[in-house]
């Protein structure tokens, strides 16, 4: 049976949000989507880009995968879901911004850091997460064998860096960045705090995206 929770949620959407945004949906159906921002986010159910950025339909072109990773450009005939979305976002939609949205307590990053056992014989997660090995190498070894919150946090941010680097291996991304038509950004969402950090492209550090008025 289709999940009750989804039927109830849809009923609420149909009764409240849809009538309110009916003209927007109609316009989008007619003219097609023209989002200016692409977000590469994690599958994690707590880190929904549309919720965090309070976005309406048509505003964000989103691809989500385990640990919000961008693989390096590899035109090798394999199945590349994230690269396919990237190709469409950049080449067809001509988005002006790509945001790699990382987050705290990422299960994928933790699995990599702890060398977690495979969840199935396919072991897709381990293979997928080996992509951040260069980032982990740059960070150096973690301290001790147990839980190392600080290390995981640094690795989560280093992985964002890695994805930004990998984005630049796509020729059409590099071209559009060079011409100023496309900008790449890193961001990091604190699930418990709700704080969004944005990567400063000059220093490579993550700073709060916004501070309360009068605050510092
Ligand atoms: Zn995650």
PDB file of C-alpha atoms and ligand atoms in Angstrom:
ATOM      1  CA  UNK A   1       0.000   0.000   0.000  1.00  0.00           C
ATOM      2  CA  UNK A   2       1.153   3.521  -0.763  1.00  0.00           C
ATOM      3  CA  UNK A   3       2.391   5.072   2.515  1.00  0.00           C
ATOM      4  CA  UNK A   4      -0.351   6.812   4.512  1.00  0.00           C
ATOM      5  CA  UNK A   5       2.052   9.566   5.440  1.00  0.00           C
ATOM      6  CA  UNK A   6       2.544  10.460   1.784  1.00  0.00           C
ATOM      7  CA  UNK A   7      -1.166  10.449   1.001  1.00  0.00           C
ATOM      8  CA  UNK A   8      -1.791  12.762   3.960  1.00  0.00           C
ATOM      9  CA  UNK A   9       1.068  15.030   2.917  1.00  0.00           C
ATOM     10  CA  UNK A  10      -0.164  15.188  -0.646  1.00  0.00           C
ATOM     11  CA  UNK A  11      -3.676  15.992   0.557  1.00  0.00           C
ATOM     12  CA  UNK A  12      -2.271  18.903   2.525  1.00  0.00           C
ATOM     13  CA  UNK A  13      -0.245  20.090  -0.488  1.00  0.00           C
ATOM     14  CA  UNK A  14      -3.287  19.908  -2.722  1.00  0.00           C
ATOM     15  CA  UNK A  15      -5.427  21.781  -0.249  1.00  0.00           C
ATOM     16  CA  UNK A  16      -3.000  24.530   0.742  1.00  0.00           C
ATOM     17  CA  UNK A  17       0.201  25.012  -1.214  1.00  0.00           C
ATOM     18  CA  UNK A  18      -0.981  24.063  -4.680  1.00  0.00           C
ATOM     19  CA  UNK A  19      -3.878  26.538  -4.829  1.00  0.00           C
ATOM     20  CA  UNK A  20      -1.568  29.237  -3.485  1.00  0.00           C
ATOM     21  CA  UNK A  21       1.093  28.520  -6.107  1.00  0.00           C
ATOM     22  CA  UNK A  22      -1.161  27.366  -8.912  1.00  0.00           C
ATOM     23  CA  UNK A  23      -0.166  30.167 -11.246  1.00  0.00           C
ATOM     24  CA  UNK A  24       3.514  29.452 -10.616  1.00  0.00           C
ATOM     25  CA  UNK A  25       3.048  25.787 -11.489  1.00  0.00           C
ATOM     26  CA  UNK A  26       1.076  26.734 -14.616  1.00  0.00           C
ATOM     27  CA  UNK A  27       3.775  29.180 -15.682  1.00  0.00           C
ATOM     28  CA  UNK A  28       6.504  26.603 -15.092  1.00  0.00           C
ATOM     29  CA  UNK A  29       4.596  23.989 -17.061  1.00  0.00           C
ATOM     30  CA  UNK A  30       4.139  26.410 -19.931  1.00  0.00           C
ATOM     31  CA  UNK A  31       7.589  27.987 -20.087  1.00  0.00           C
ATOM     32  CA  UNK A  32       9.672  25.132 -18.685  1.00  0.00           C
ATOM     33  CA  UNK A  33      12.086  25.340 -15.794  1.00  0.00           C
ATOM     34  CA  UNK A  34      14.756  28.020 -15.633  1.00  0.00           C
ATOM     35  CA  UNK A  35      16.455  27.561 -12.284  1.00  0.00           C
ATOM     36  CA  UNK A  36      19.588  29.656 -11.813  1.00  0.00           C
ATOM     37  CA  UNK A  37      20.984  27.534  -9.015  1.00  0.00           C
ATOM     38  CA  UNK A  38      21.999  23.903  -9.016  1.00  0.00           C
ATOM     39  CA  UNK A  39      22.492  22.204  -5.663  1.00  0.00           C
ATOM     40  CA  UNK A  40      24.454  19.012  -5.163  1.00  0.00           C
ATOM     41  CA  UNK A  41      23.270  17.682  -1.833  1.00  0.00           C
ATOM     42  CA  UNK A  42      23.304  14.547   0.283  1.00  0.00           C
ATOM     43  CA  UNK A  43      20.486  11.959   0.313  1.00  0.00           C
ATOM     44  CA  UNK A  44      20.241  12.559   4.063  1.00  0.00           C
ATOM     45  CA  UNK A  45      16.576  13.152   4.903  1.00  0.00           C
ATOM     46  CA  UNK A  46      17.490  15.974   7.285  1.00  0.00           C
ATOM     47  CA  UNK A  47      19.225  18.075   4.659  1.00  0.00           C
ATOM     48  CA  UNK A  48      16.635  19.013   2.066  1.00  0.00           C
ATOM     49  CA  UNK A  49      17.905  21.945  -0.058  1.00  0.00           C
ATOM     50  CA  UNK A  50      14.374  23.207  -0.784  1.00  0.00           C
ATOM     51  CA  UNK A  51      13.652  23.373   2.926  1.00  0.00           C
ATOM     52  CA  UNK A  52      16.974  24.970   3.933  1.00  0.00           C
ATOM     53  CA  UNK A  53      16.783  27.628   1.212  1.00  0.00           C
ATOM     54  CA  UNK A  54      13.008  28.058   1.476  1.00  0.00           C
ATOM     55  CA  UNK A  55      12.788  27.476  -2.273  1.00  0.00           C
ATOM     56  CA  UNK A  56       9.723  27.280  -4.459  1.00  0.00           C
ATOM     57  CA  UNK A  57       9.156  24.914  -7.389  1.00  0.00           C
ATOM     58  CA  UNK A  58      11.335  25.867 -10.340  1.00  0.00           C
ATOM     59  CA  UNK A  59      14.020  27.610  -8.307  1.00  0.00           C
ATOM     60  CA  UNK A  60      16.552  24.891  -7.530  1.00  0.00           C
ATOM     61  CA  UNK A  61      17.889  22.172  -9.797  1.00  0.00           C
ATOM     62  CA  UNK A  62      18.872  19.510  -7.286  1.00  0.00           C
ATOM     63  CA  UNK A  63      20.833  16.301  -7.476  1.00  0.00           C
ATOM     64  CA  UNK A  64      21.294  14.343  -4.277  1.00  0.00           C
ATOM     65  CA  UNK A  65      23.618  11.429  -3.702  1.00  0.00           C
ATOM     66  CA  UNK A  66      25.448   9.809  -0.803  1.00  0.00           C
ATOM     67  CA  UNK A  67      27.617  12.501   0.846  1.00  0.00           C
ATOM     68  CA  UNK A  68      26.974  15.173  -1.838  1.00  0.00           C
ATOM     69  CA  UNK A  69      29.944  14.131  -3.957  1.00  0.00           C
ATOM     70  CA  UNK A  70      30.854  15.107  -7.491  1.00  0.00           C
ATOM     71  CA  UNK A  71      32.879  12.411  -9.238  1.00  0.00           C
ATOM     72  CA  UNK A  72      35.723  13.451 -11.524  1.00  0.00           C
ATOM     73  CA  UNK A  73      34.917  13.849 -15.217  1.00  0.00           C
ATOM     74  CA  UNK A  74      35.064  10.346 -16.690  1.00  0.00           C
ATOM     75  CA  UNK A  75      33.563   9.911 -20.169  1.00  0.00           C
ATOM     76  CA  UNK A  76      34.019   6.129 -20.012  1.00  0.00           C
ATOM     77  CA  UNK A  77      30.588   4.822 -20.991  1.00  0.00           C
ATOM     78  CA  UNK A  78      29.658   3.839 -17.414  1.00  0.00           C
ATOM     79  CA  UNK A  79      26.452   4.936 -15.676  1.00  0.00           C
ATOM     80  CA  UNK A  80      27.100   8.373 -14.162  1.00  0.00           C
ATOM     81  CA  UNK A  81      23.978   9.750 -12.502  1.00  0.00           C
ATOM     82  CA  UNK A  82      25.512  12.833 -10.943  1.00  0.00           C
ATOM     83  CA  UNK A  83      27.488  13.694 -14.059  1.00  0.00           C
ATOM     84  CA  UNK A  84      24.319  13.357 -16.149  1.00  0.00           C
ATOM     85  CA  UNK A  85      22.502  15.833 -13.892  1.00  0.00           C
ATOM     86  CA  UNK A  86      25.499  18.150 -14.012  1.00  0.00           C
ATOM     87  CA  UNK A  87      25.591  17.982 -17.788  1.00  0.00           C
ATOM     88  CA  UNK A  88      21.921  18.936 -17.990  1.00  0.00           C
ATOM     89  CA  UNK A  89      22.175  21.671 -15.372  1.00  0.00           C
ATOM     90  CA  UNK A  90      25.167  23.349 -16.971  1.00  0.00           C
ATOM     91  CA  UNK A  91      24.690  22.682 -20.679  1.00  0.00           C
ATOM     92  CA  UNK A  92      20.896  22.800 -21.041  1.00  0.00           C
ATOM     93  CA  UNK A  93      19.656  24.924 -18.124  1.00  0.00           C
ATOM     94  CA  UNK A  94      22.789  27.065 -18.005  1.00  0.00           C
ATOM     95  CA  UNK A  95      22.604  27.502 -14.240  1.00  0.00           C
ATOM     96  CA  UNK A  96      24.620  30.426 -12.912  1.00  0.00           C
ATOM     97  CA  UNK A  97      25.584  28.854  -9.613  1.00  0.00           C
ATOM     98  CA  UNK A  98      26.423  25.370  -8.404  1.00  0.00           C
ATOM     99  CA  UNK A  99      26.334  24.828  -4.656  1.00  0.00           C
ATOM    100  CA  UNK A 100      27.902  21.737  -3.120  1.00  0.00           C
ATOM    101  CA  UNK A 101      25.905  21.431   0.079  1.00  0.00           C
ATOM    102  CA  UNK A 102      27.600  19.333   2.734  1.00  0.00           C
ATOM    103  CA  UNK A 103      26.340  18.752   6.241  1.00  0.00           C
ATOM    104  CA  UNK A 104      27.192  17.713   9.755  1.00  0.00           C
ATOM    105  CA  UNK A 105      26.866  14.084  10.834  1.00  0.00           C
ATOM    106  CA  UNK A 106      27.052  12.735   7.304  1.00  0.00           C
ATOM    107  CA  UNK A 107      26.690   8.961   7.375  1.00  0.00           C
ATOM    108  CA  UNK A 108      28.659   8.509   4.154  1.00  0.00           C
ATOM    109  CA  UNK A 109      31.625  10.476   5.457  1.00  0.00           C
ATOM    110  CA  UNK A 110      31.492   8.623   8.760  1.00  0.00           C
ATOM    111  CA  UNK A 111      31.397   5.265   6.976  1.00  0.00           C
ATOM    112  CA  UNK A 112      34.540   6.239   5.074  1.00  0.00           C
ATOM    113  CA  UNK A 113      36.321   7.540   8.176  1.00  0.00           C
ATOM    114  CA  UNK A 114      35.555   4.419  10.159  1.00  0.00           C
ATOM    115  CA  UNK A 115      36.080   1.909   7.354  1.00  0.00           C
ATOM    116  CA  UNK A 116      32.534   0.610   7.874  1.00  0.00           C
ATOM    117  CA  UNK A 117      31.685  -2.929   6.797  1.00  0.00           C
ATOM    118  CA  UNK A 118      29.835  -3.325   3.465  1.00  0.00           C
ATOM    119  CA  UNK A 119      26.023  -3.163   3.658  1.00  0.00           C
ATOM    120  CA  UNK A 120      25.680  -5.525   0.704  1.00  0.00           C
ATOM    121  CA  UNK A 121      27.879  -7.594  -1.578  1.00  0.00           C
ATOM    122  CA  UNK A 122      27.771  -4.744  -4.088  1.00  0.00           C
ATOM    123  CA  UNK A 123      29.529  -2.527  -1.550  1.00  0.00           C
ATOM    124  CA  UNK A 124      28.491   0.524  -3.559  1.00  0.00           C
ATOM    125  CA  UNK A 125      28.924   2.968  -0.699  1.00  0.00           C
ATOM    126  CA  UNK A 126      32.544   2.078  -0.040  1.00  0.00           C
ATOM    127  CA  UNK A 127      33.382   2.321  -3.726  1.00  0.00           C
ATOM    128  CA  UNK A 128      31.521   5.643  -4.030  1.00  0.00           C
ATOM    129  CA  UNK A 129      33.197   7.073  -0.936  1.00  0.00           C
ATOM    130  CA  UNK A 130      36.729   6.213  -2.103  1.00  0.00           C
ATOM    131  CA  UNK A 131      36.294   9.395  -4.147  1.00  0.00           C
ATOM    132  CA  UNK A 132      37.201  11.413  -1.052  1.00  0.00           C
ATOM    133  CA  UNK A 133      40.444   9.508  -0.433  1.00  0.00           C
ATOM    134  CA  UNK A 134      42.552  12.390  -1.834  1.00  0.00           C
ATOM    135  CA  UNK A 135      40.787  14.787   0.558  1.00  0.00           C
ATOM    136  CA  UNK A 136      41.408  12.451   3.487  1.00  0.00           C
ATOM    137  CA  UNK A 137      45.041  12.158   2.461  1.00  0.00           C
ATOM    138  CA  UNK A 138      45.459  15.921   2.508  1.00  0.00           C
ATOM    139  CA  UNK A 139      43.941  16.057   5.997  1.00  0.00           C
ATOM    140  CA  UNK A 140      46.363  13.512   7.381  1.00  0.00           C
ATOM    141  CA  UNK A 141      45.616  10.705   9.841  1.00  0.00           C
ATOM    142  CA  UNK A 142      42.925  11.060  12.473  1.00  0.00           C
ATOM    143  CA  UNK A 143      43.899  10.959  16.103  1.00  0.00           C
ATOM    144  CA  UNK A 144      43.273   7.696  17.912  1.00  0.00           C
ATOM    145  CA  UNK A 145      40.968   4.889  16.826  1.00  0.00           C
ATOM    146  CA  UNK A 146      37.703   5.845  18.446  1.00  0.00           C
ATOM    147  CA  UNK A 147      35.128   8.495  17.618  1.00  0.00           C
ATOM    148  CA  UNK A 148      36.805  11.649  16.455  1.00  0.00           C
ATOM    149  CA  UNK A 149      34.092  14.243  15.935  1.00  0.00           C
ATOM    150  CA  UNK A 150      36.528  16.944  14.988  1.00  0.00           C
ATOM    151  CA  UNK A 151      38.184  14.792  12.334  1.00  0.00           C
ATOM    152  CA  UNK A 152      34.821  13.866  10.788  1.00  0.00           C
ATOM    153  CA  UNK A 153      33.864  17.524  10.662  1.00  0.00           C
ATOM    154  CA  UNK A 154      37.095  18.454   8.920  1.00  0.00           C
ATOM    155  CA  UNK A 155      36.662  15.536   6.524  1.00  0.00           C
ATOM    156  CA  UNK A 156      33.111  16.644   5.702  1.00  0.00           C
ATOM    157  CA  UNK A 157      34.466  20.040   4.687  1.00  0.00           C
ATOM    158  CA  UNK A 158      37.465  18.615   2.856  1.00  0.00           C
ATOM    159  CA  UNK A 159      35.046  16.454   0.857  1.00  0.00           C
ATOM    160  CA  UNK A 160      33.187  19.598  -0.260  1.00  0.00           C
ATOM    161  CA  UNK A 161      36.532  20.979  -1.407  1.00  0.00           C
ATOM    162  CA  UNK A 162      37.194  17.756  -3.280  1.00  0.00           C
ATOM    163  CA  UNK A 163      33.849  17.976  -5.070  1.00  0.00           C
ATOM    164  CA  UNK A 164      34.535  21.582  -6.050  1.00  0.00           C
ATOM    165  CA  UNK A 165      37.870  20.471  -7.488  1.00  0.00           C
ATOM    166  CA  UNK A 166      36.196  17.603  -9.332  1.00  0.00           C
ATOM    167  CA  UNK A 167      33.608  19.981 -10.776  1.00  0.00           C
ATOM    168  CA  UNK A 168      36.441  21.842 -12.473  1.00  0.00           C
ATOM    169  CA  UNK A 169      37.512  18.638 -14.273  1.00  0.00           C
ATOM    170  CA  UNK A 170      34.333  18.878 -16.384  1.00  0.00           C
ATOM    171  CA  UNK A 171      35.460  20.892 -19.439  1.00  0.00           C
ATOM    172  CA  UNK A 172      32.172  22.799 -19.818  1.00  0.00           C
ATOM    173  CA  UNK A 173      32.156  23.684 -16.104  1.00  0.00           C
ATOM    174  CA  UNK A 174      35.726  24.994 -16.280  1.00  0.00           C
ATOM    175  CA  UNK A 175      34.877  26.960 -19.462  1.00  0.00           C
ATOM    176  CA  UNK A 176      31.850  28.644 -17.949  1.00  0.00           C
ATOM    177  CA  UNK A 177      33.661  29.410 -14.699  1.00  0.00           C
ATOM    178  CA  UNK A 178      36.504  30.984 -16.705  1.00  0.00           C
ATOM    179  CA  UNK A 179      34.067  33.147 -18.677  1.00  0.00           C
ATOM    180  CA  UNK A 180      32.283  34.245 -15.527  1.00  0.00           C
ATOM    181  CA  UNK A 181      28.958  32.662 -16.516  1.00  0.00           C
ATOM    182  CA  UNK A 182      29.078  30.106 -13.707  1.00  0.00           C
ATOM    183  CA  UNK A 183      30.184  30.295 -10.076  1.00  0.00           C
ATOM    184  CA  UNK A 184      30.923  27.356  -7.774  1.00  0.00           C
ATOM    185  CA  UNK A 185      30.203  27.446  -4.056  1.00  0.00           C
ATOM    186  CA  UNK A 186      30.671  25.235  -1.032  1.00  0.00           C
ATOM    187  CA  UNK A 187      28.240  25.266   1.889  1.00  0.00           C
ATOM    188  CA  UNK A 188      27.840  23.264   5.069  1.00  0.00           C
ATOM    189  CA  UNK A 189      24.650  22.818   7.061  1.00  0.00           C
ATOM    190  CA  UNK A 190      24.674  22.133  10.782  1.00  0.00           C
ATOM    191  CA  UNK A 191      21.716  19.827  11.264  1.00  0.00           C
ATOM    192  CA  UNK A 192      21.254  20.475  14.977  1.00  0.00           C
ATOM    193  CA  UNK A 193      22.027  24.214  14.963  1.00  0.00           C
ATOM    194  CA  UNK A 194      20.472  25.164  11.635  1.00  0.00           C
ATOM    195  CA  UNK A 195      23.605  27.207  10.962  1.00  0.00           C
ATOM    196  CA  UNK A 196      24.645  27.422   7.320  1.00  0.00           C
ATOM    197  CA  UNK A 197      28.330  27.992   6.666  1.00  0.00           C
ATOM    198  CA  UNK A 198      29.557  29.157   3.285  1.00  0.00           C
ATOM    199  CA  UNK A 199      33.029  28.546   1.954  1.00  0.00           C
ATOM    200  CA  UNK A 200      35.105  31.683   1.501  1.00  0.00           C
ATOM    201  CA  UNK A 201      36.730  31.122  -1.903  1.00  0.00           C
ATOM    202  CA  UNK A 202      39.819  33.134  -0.936  1.00  0.00           C
ATOM    203  CA  UNK A 203      40.711  31.546   2.396  1.00  0.00           C
ATOM    204  CA  UNK A 204      38.961  28.202   1.888  1.00  0.00           C
ATOM    205  CA  UNK A 205      37.461  28.527   5.374  1.00  0.00           C
ATOM    206  CA  UNK A 206      33.754  28.201   6.142  1.00  0.00           C
ATOM    207  CA  UNK A 207      32.027  31.276   7.536  1.00  0.00           C
ATOM    208  CA  UNK A 208      28.393  31.855   8.558  1.00  0.00           C
ATOM    209  CA  UNK A 209      26.186  32.681   5.576  1.00  0.00           C
ATOM    210  CA  UNK A 210      24.171  35.086   7.652  1.00  0.00           C
ATOM    211  CA  UNK A 211      24.190  36.508  11.141  1.00  0.00           C
ATOM    212  CA  UNK A 212      21.194  37.872  13.034  1.00  0.00           C
ATOM    213  CA  UNK A 213      20.753  41.644  12.586  1.00  0.00           C
ATOM    214  CA  UNK A 214      22.897  43.428  15.155  1.00  0.00           C
ATOM    215  CA  UNK A 215      24.752  40.224  15.944  1.00  0.00           C
ATOM    216  CA  UNK A 216      28.329  39.423  15.125  1.00  0.00           C
TER     217      UNK A 216
HETATM  218 ZN1  LIG B   1      25.262  13.059   4.222  1.00  0.00          ZN
END
